[in-house]
Amino acid sequence: MRTFHPVESYSSSQAGYRLLPFRFLRLDDGAEVFVNEVGEFVLAPKGTARTLIQKQLPRSSDLYATFKAKQFIADDSSSPLLDLLATKYRTKYSFMEGSTKLHIFVVTLRCDHSCHYCQVSRQTADKISYDMSLETAAQSVELMMKSPARHLTLEFQGGESLLAFDVIRYIVPLAKKKAEALHKELEIVVCTNLSNITDDILLYLRDENIMVSTSLDGPAFLHNANRPRPGNNSYELTIKNIDRARKTLGVGRVAALMTTTQLSLQHPKEIIDEYVRQGFHSIFLRPISPYGFAVKSKEKTGYQFDAFLDFYRTGLAHIIEINRKGYDLSEAYSKILLTKILTPYGTGHVNLQSPDGAGLSVLVYNFDGDVYATDESRMLAEMGDHTFRLGNVRTHTHRDIFTGEPFLNLLSSACNQSLAGCSDCAFQTYCGSDSVFNHTTQGDLYGHRPTSDFCRRNMEIIKHLFTLISARDPEIMRIFLAWIQNSGLREISKRAPS
Amino acid sequence: MRLTTAGTPSAFRKAVVGIVSREPLPVGARANRILVTEAVPHRAPELSGYGGFLTTARVEDQIVSLPTISSVRNIDHLRTHDIVAMEPRNGFIRTLYRPDSHHNIIFATERCNSNCLMCSQPPQDRDDTDALTERNLNLIRLIDKPPSRLVITGGEPTLLGERLFAIIASLRDKFPETYLHMLTNGRVFAWPGYTAQLAAIKHPNLVLGIPLYSDDSTTHDYVVQAKGAFDQTILGLHQAARYGLRIEVRVVLHAITIPRLPQLAEYIYRNLTFVEHVALMGLENIGYAPRNMSELWIDPHDYQDQLESAVETLSTRMMNVSIYNHQLCVLRESLWKFARKSISDWKNIYLDECQTCGVREQCGGFFQWATKLHSEYIHPVPAATSQPALPCTRIP
């Protein structure tokens, strides 16, 4: 007959434990949050960090088991299971596989709008100067296809991209043919204000399976103030044409993005309600852009920063309320962060990842063949700063671009793991680095965290999300889980205990 | 339901596996058949050609040279087409397979490298692996119609080493459509070589049921009474997933596993996202369990909070989760839709209290050994309060 041994026989034979890599932070309410390399977190009472690090955590405590199970500490009862940690790390960074996936083609700078926040559009009939030539288009496609990624997204931008519909019609079959020959999957998106849309264009987009992404800044008073055009009827045109586009392409094939301006900051609820009214199920409360007016005045930036946080918090609360009432609406920025916090998966969002997505995840092919690291980089170029021009499709190969000085400079500050102020930050795993932002707002790629708006904004937003998570409101948790799993509250609740 | 009986063995030295026939068969159709009767045939030719002979009668002299067990205590449960094993040593007659049952098993071995505190089938240390492998391969040869479902269990099946592959390969060849569930502690899968060989068999419907009792290695190792078992099982789960094997995680709920059940659910989501099913199972009062009951017992009524929290965590993260071996009257109503009728037909009972219960039909009931110990909160549930859509489907 076999015998049984007491639990003590299975715990560590030696006193003490080892620390595995993790970082921590005290939240505003005194609670402490611990995060490790793979994004697992522990919320614990004030004082835990001190006890933990001084190796005073009692072995019999629940927290001890939790820290051990989440791989923050290791003792002799169990191997540190480093293979497991490695697998989780790989999973978190799987977004890097294949390198550059998003390829933005600026097919024209011409536009019928004159939005305040736009640095690039030209109101001109001069087609030759500001449209992408077919030769440049072909060379851009050639370069794009050199990307090792299996799944590519081709995004047409402008100006108003559809003003250069002939260029688009030239690029689409060319890109599709090349992608097929290389066994790559290709998704195509056209970013358009829809004001020039015709039935012929819509049918073309439908037949070529092209998605539409348009701009909707809020209700009429706000949208029209943000996006002036002759006749001051941008809102009316947009709404009418979203409807037309949906009828031809399908509701799920038309997305909208809003740009936050100073005026927007005062109207989070109105903007969100407009998205609901128009039947959208996702909204992106985008940070106010530092390109253009914001960089020019320091005091203004500070004011805008606090105003943006208010805007975000009020907006998020309103969005959660809307979900509670039965309408599925996710907030894109929170969704990115919550995916990092609550799931074992990683997510690459160009402006919120480490390594920085500039070049690594996105490339921008300007109308004149210049290749930029990000959309923001070419806006900077329009303001006279060419730091992030990585090359030109006529003169540079894929290799030239990724071994050239501009890209290597970017890369040197691309990992927040090695940036002062980030390397020991509890939220490092969830956050990112944005060298283009650093350069624009602080004058160097590396940046200075204590005065960085990027840092402050993400710290505050992540803290806010942790406040909501630690409140343990089961319905908020379900709403968050619905977002990160592309589901809805009702759908999730149907699966859950009820 | 009876699955074993015994009598007086004669005329054979090696175990015989054969198909029961309650009626005499024509001479040409007797191969591998075991005639079961209450009488003793008068003439030897009446038995010629059978693989074996079972009778309740006493057989005084050696009238037949056929493997025989006489004076069998009970044959009522033996039905034509059942597959049984006749043991020469002790005269045991074990029912190995019943064509009309949903709960047939391939019993791989009684050996185990763990020694779980609540093991329902306590391990034996003698080496039965060769004998049982031969018996099981014979059994598979004799099964006629494809079973919808088979369970390979033990003991720890992987202790058969490569002989396990022979069993799974023969099932793959003969019954590729059969849902094959293998209950294993998964420790051996920490060895990539072994896991690769199992995966290479490419059984199209094999699912490994692997137990994990805590996110805390000390607690898991204590429950399975094996130091280092947690690490091996976790690595094994990952190896198995890496080789594309399908996996179910099984958790037995008792006083040692309940306190960290919510954390275990989170651990499974974070670390074992690839598992296709998580089964949260009530304790069986059999085997080792009664001996360790003072440490194991917690009334299911008292762990509904932890259970609901674990189910919430898993289900809202799109993981499939089921509750086995629980009675609806003790289970919080919010959890009813996760309850399955999981108890094998031959050990499934209901209590007197259940007679007037309005949801008895949907309830999985009890293990037969629950008569000795069960929740203090068992009570009939009025049909009116029951939810409109009761799932309680049988497990696959």
CSV table of C-alpha atoms in Angstrom, one decimal, chain A residues 17-221:
chain,number,residue,atom,x,y,z
A,17,TYR,CA,12.9,32.8,-3.2
A,18,ARG,CA,14.4,34.4,-6.3
A,19,LEU,CA,13.0,37.3,-8.1
A,20,LEU,CA,12.2,37.0,-11.8
A,21,PRO,CA,12.1,40.2,-14.0
A,22,PHE,CA,9.1,42.5,-13.2
A,23,ARG,CA,8.4,46.1,-12.6
A,24,PHE,CA,5.9,47.9,-10.3
A,25,LEU,CA,4.2,51.1,-9.5
A,26,ARG,CA,2.0,52.5,-6.8
A,27,LEU,CA,-1.4,53.6,-8.0
A,28,ASP,CA,-3.1,56.7,-6.8
A,29,ASP,CA,-5.3,54.8,-4.3
A,30,GLY,CA,-2.2,53.3,-2.7
A,31,ALA,CA,-2.6,49.9,-4.2
A,32,GLU,CA,0.5,48.5,-6.0
A,33,VAL,CA,0.5,47.0,-9.5
A,34,PHE,CA,3.2,44.6,-10.6
A,35,VAL,CA,3.7,43.7,-14.2
A,36,ASN,CA,6.2,41.2,-15.7
A,37,GLU,CA,7.8,40.9,-19.1
A,38,VAL,CA,4.8,39.0,-20.6
A,39,GLY,CA,2.2,41.5,-19.4
A,40,GLU,CA,0.8,39.5,-16.4
A,41,PHE,CA,-0.1,41.7,-13.5
A,42,VAL,CA,-0.8,41.4,-9.8
A,43,LEU,CA,-2.7,44.1,-7.9
A,44,ALA,CA,-1.7,44.1,-4.3
A,45,PRO,CA,-2.0,46.2,-1.2
A,46,LYS,CA,0.3,49.0,-0.3
A,47,GLY,CA,3.7,47.8,1.0
A,48,THR,CA,3.7,44.6,-1.0
A,49,ALA,CA,6.6,45.7,-3.2
A,50,ARG,CA,8.8,46.3,-0.2
A,51,THR,CA,8.0,43.0,1.4
A,52,LEU,CA,8.3,41.1,-1.9
A,53,ILE,CA,11.7,42.6,-2.8
A,54,GLN,CA,13.1,42.2,0.7
A,55,LYS,CA,12.1,38.5,0.4
A,56,GLN,CA,9.9,38.7,3.4
A,57,LEU,CA,6.7,37.4,1.7
A,58,PRO,CA,5.5,34.5,3.8
A,59,ARG,CA,5.5,31.2,1.9
A,60,SER,CA,2.1,30.2,3.2
A,61,SER,CA,0.4,33.4,1.9
A,62,ASP,CA,-1.9,33.6,-1.1
A,63,LEU,CA,0.1,36.4,-2.6
A,64,TYR,CA,3.2,34.1,-2.5
A,65,ALA,CA,1.4,31.5,-4.6
A,66,THR,CA,0.1,34.1,-6.9
A,67,PHE,CA,3.5,35.7,-7.5
A,68,LYS,CA,5.0,32.3,-8.1
A,69,ALA,CA,2.2,31.1,-10.4
A,70,LYS,CA,2.5,34.3,-12.5
A,71,GLN,CA,6.2,33.9,-12.7
A,72,PHE,CA,7.3,36.9,-10.7
A,73,ILE,CA,9.3,34.8,-8.2
A,74,ALA,CA,10.7,31.3,-8.2
A,75,ASP,CA,11.7,28.9,-5.4
A,76,ASP,CA,12.9,25.3,-5.3
A,77,SER,CA,9.4,23.8,-5.3
A,78,SER,CA,9.2,24.3,-9.0
A,79,SER,CA,11.6,25.1,-11.8
A,80,PRO,CA,11.1,28.7,-13.0
A,81,LEU,CA,9.5,27.1,-16.2
A,82,LEU,CA,11.5,29.5,-18.3
A,83,ASP,CA,10.4,27.6,-21.5
A,84,LEU,CA,6.8,28.6,-20.6
A,85,LEU,CA,7.9,32.2,-20.0
A,86,ALA,CA,9.7,32.2,-23.4
A,87,THR,CA,6.6,30.9,-25.2
A,88,LYS,CA,4.5,33.6,-23.6
A,89,TYR,CA,7.0,36.2,-24.6
A,90,ARG,CA,7.0,35.0,-28.1
A,91,THR,CA,3.2,35.1,-28.2
A,92,LYS,CA,3.3,38.7,-26.9
A,93,TYR,CA,5.6,39.8,-29.6
A,94,SER,CA,4.1,37.8,-32.4
A,95,PHE,CA,2.9,41.1,-34.0
A,96,MET,CA,6.5,41.6,-35.1
A,97,GLU,CA,6.5,38.5,-37.3
A,98,GLY,CA,7.0,39.3,-40.9
A,99,SER,CA,7.9,43.0,-40.2
A,100,THR,CA,6.1,45.7,-42.2
A,101,LYS,CA,2.4,44.9,-42.8
A,102,LEU,CA,0.8,48.3,-43.3
A,103,HIS,CA,1.7,50.1,-46.5
A,104,ILE,CA,0.2,53.6,-47.0
A,105,PHE,CA,0.1,55.0,-50.5
A,106,VAL,CA,-0.4,58.7,-50.7
A,107,VAL,CA,-1.8,58.8,-54.2
A,108,THR,CA,-2.5,62.6,-54.2
A,109,LEU,CA,-2.2,65.6,-52.1
A,110,ARG,CA,-5.2,67.3,-53.7
A,111,CYS,CA,-8.2,67.7,-51.5
A,112,ASP,CA,-11.6,69.5,-51.6
A,113,HIS,CA,-11.4,70.1,-47.8
A,114,SER,CA,-9.2,72.5,-45.9
A,115,CYS,CA,-9.2,70.9,-42.4
A,116,HIS,CA,-7.2,72.8,-39.8
A,117,TYR,CA,-5.4,69.8,-38.5
A,118,CYS,CA,-4.2,68.6,-41.9
A,119,GLN,CA,-0.7,69.6,-42.9
A,120,VAL,CA,-0.6,68.0,-46.3
A,121,SER,CA,-3.6,68.8,-48.5
A,122,ARG,CA,-3.4,71.1,-51.5
A,123,GLN,CA,-6.4,72.8,-53.0
A,124,THR,CA,-5.2,72.9,-56.6
A,125,ALA,CA,-6.2,71.6,-59.9
A,126,ASP,CA,-2.6,70.9,-60.8
A,127,LYS,CA,-2.8,67.2,-61.2
A,128,ILE,CA,0.8,66.7,-62.4
A,129,SER,CA,2.5,68.2,-59.4
A,130,TYR,CA,0.6,66.4,-56.6
A,131,ASP,CA,-0.6,63.1,-58.0
A,132,MET,CA,1.4,59.9,-57.8
A,133,SER,CA,2.7,59.0,-61.3
A,134,LEU,CA,2.0,55.6,-62.6
A,135,GLU,CA,5.7,54.9,-62.7
A,136,THR,CA,6.1,55.8,-59.0
A,137,ALA,CA,3.1,53.7,-58.2
A,138,ALA,CA,4.6,50.7,-59.9
A,139,GLN,CA,7.9,51.1,-58.1
A,140,SER,CA,6.1,51.6,-54.8
A,141,VAL,CA,4.2,48.3,-55.3
A,142,GLU,CA,7.4,46.6,-56.2
A,143,LEU,CA,9.0,47.9,-52.9
A,144,MET,CA,6.0,47.0,-50.8
A,145,MET,CA,6.0,43.5,-52.0
A,146,LYS,CA,9.6,43.1,-50.8
A,147,SER,CA,8.2,43.1,-47.2
A,148,PRO,CA,8.6,39.7,-45.7
A,149,ALA,CA,5.1,39.8,-44.2
A,150,ARG,CA,2.6,37.2,-45.4
A,151,HIS,CA,-0.4,39.5,-44.8
A,152,LEU,CA,-0.2,43.0,-46.2
A,153,THR,CA,-2.5,45.9,-45.9
A,154,LEU,CA,-2.5,48.5,-48.7
A,155,GLU,CA,-4.0,51.8,-47.6
A,156,PHE,CA,-4.8,54.6,-50.0
A,157,GLN,CA,-4.5,58.1,-48.5
A,158,GLY,CA,-4.3,61.6,-49.6
A,159,GLY,CA,-5.2,64.4,-49.8
A,160,GLU,CA,-8.4,63.0,-50.9
A,161,SER,CA,-7.4,59.7,-52.4
A,162,LEU,CA,-10.4,59.3,-54.7
A,163,LEU,CA,-9.4,62.4,-56.6
A,164,ALA,CA,-6.7,60.2,-58.0
A,165,PHE,CA,-9.0,57.3,-58.7
A,166,ASP,CA,-7.2,56.5,-61.9
A,167,VAL,CA,-4.0,55.9,-59.9
A,168,ILE,CA,-5.8,53.7,-57.5
A,169,ARG,CA,-7.3,51.7,-60.4
A,170,TYR,CA,-3.8,51.3,-61.8
A,171,ILE,CA,-2.3,50.1,-58.5
A,172,VAL,CA,-5.0,47.6,-57.3
A,173,PRO,CA,-4.7,45.0,-60.1
A,174,LEU,CA,-0.9,45.4,-60.1
A,175,ALA,CA,-0.7,44.8,-56.3
A,176,LYS,CA,-3.1,41.9,-56.4
A,177,LYS,CA,-1.2,40.2,-59.1
A,178,LYS,CA,2.1,40.5,-57.4
A,179,ALA,CA,0.6,39.4,-54.0
A,180,GLU,CA,-0.8,36.4,-55.6
A,181,ALA,CA,2.4,35.4,-57.3
A,182,LEU,CA,4.2,35.8,-53.9
A,183,HIS,CA,1.4,33.9,-52.0
A,184,LYS,CA,0.7,36.9,-49.8
A,185,GLU,CA,-2.7,37.9,-48.5
A,186,LEU,CA,-3.6,41.4,-49.4
A,187,GLU,CA,-6.2,43.7,-47.8
A,188,ILE,CA,-7.0,47.0,-49.4
A,189,VAL,CA,-8.4,50.0,-47.7
A,190,VAL,CA,-9.2,53.4,-49.2
A,191,CYS,CA,-9.2,56.4,-46.8
A,192,THR,CA,-11.6,59.0,-48.2
A,193,ASN,CA,-13.8,61.8,-47.1
A,194,LEU,CA,-16.4,60.3,-49.5
A,195,SER,CA,-17.4,63.7,-50.9
A,196,ASN,CA,-16.5,62.7,-54.5
A,197,ILE,CA,-17.9,59.2,-54.4
A,198,THR,CA,-19.9,58.0,-57.4
A,199,ASP,CA,-21.8,54.8,-58.0
A,200,ASP,CA,-19.1,53.7,-60.4
A,201,ILE,CA,-16.5,54.1,-57.8
A,202,LEU,CA,-18.6,52.3,-55.2
A,203,LEU,CA,-19.2,49.4,-57.5
A,204,TYR,CA,-15.5,49.2,-58.3
A,205,LEU,CA,-14.7,49.1,-54.5
A,206,ARG,CA,-17.3,46.4,-54.0
A,207,ASP,CA,-16.0,44.3,-56.9
A,208,GLU,CA,-12.4,44.6,-55.8
A,209,ASN,CA,-13.3,43.9,-52.1
A,210,ILE,CA,-11.9,47.2,-50.9
A,211,MET,CA,-12.7,48.6,-47.5
A,212,VAL,CA,-13.6,52.3,-46.9
A,213,SER,CA,-12.3,54.3,-44.0
A,214,THR,CA,-13.8,57.8,-43.7
A,215,SER,CA,-13.6,60.7,-41.4
A,216,LEU,CA,-16.4,61.6,-39.0
A,217,ASP,CA,-15.5,64.1,-36.3
A,218,GLY,CA,-18.8,64.3,-34.6
A,219,PRO,CA,-22.2,66.0,-35.1
A,220,ALA,CA,-22.7,68.6,-37.8
A,221,PHE,CA,-21.6,71.7,-35.8
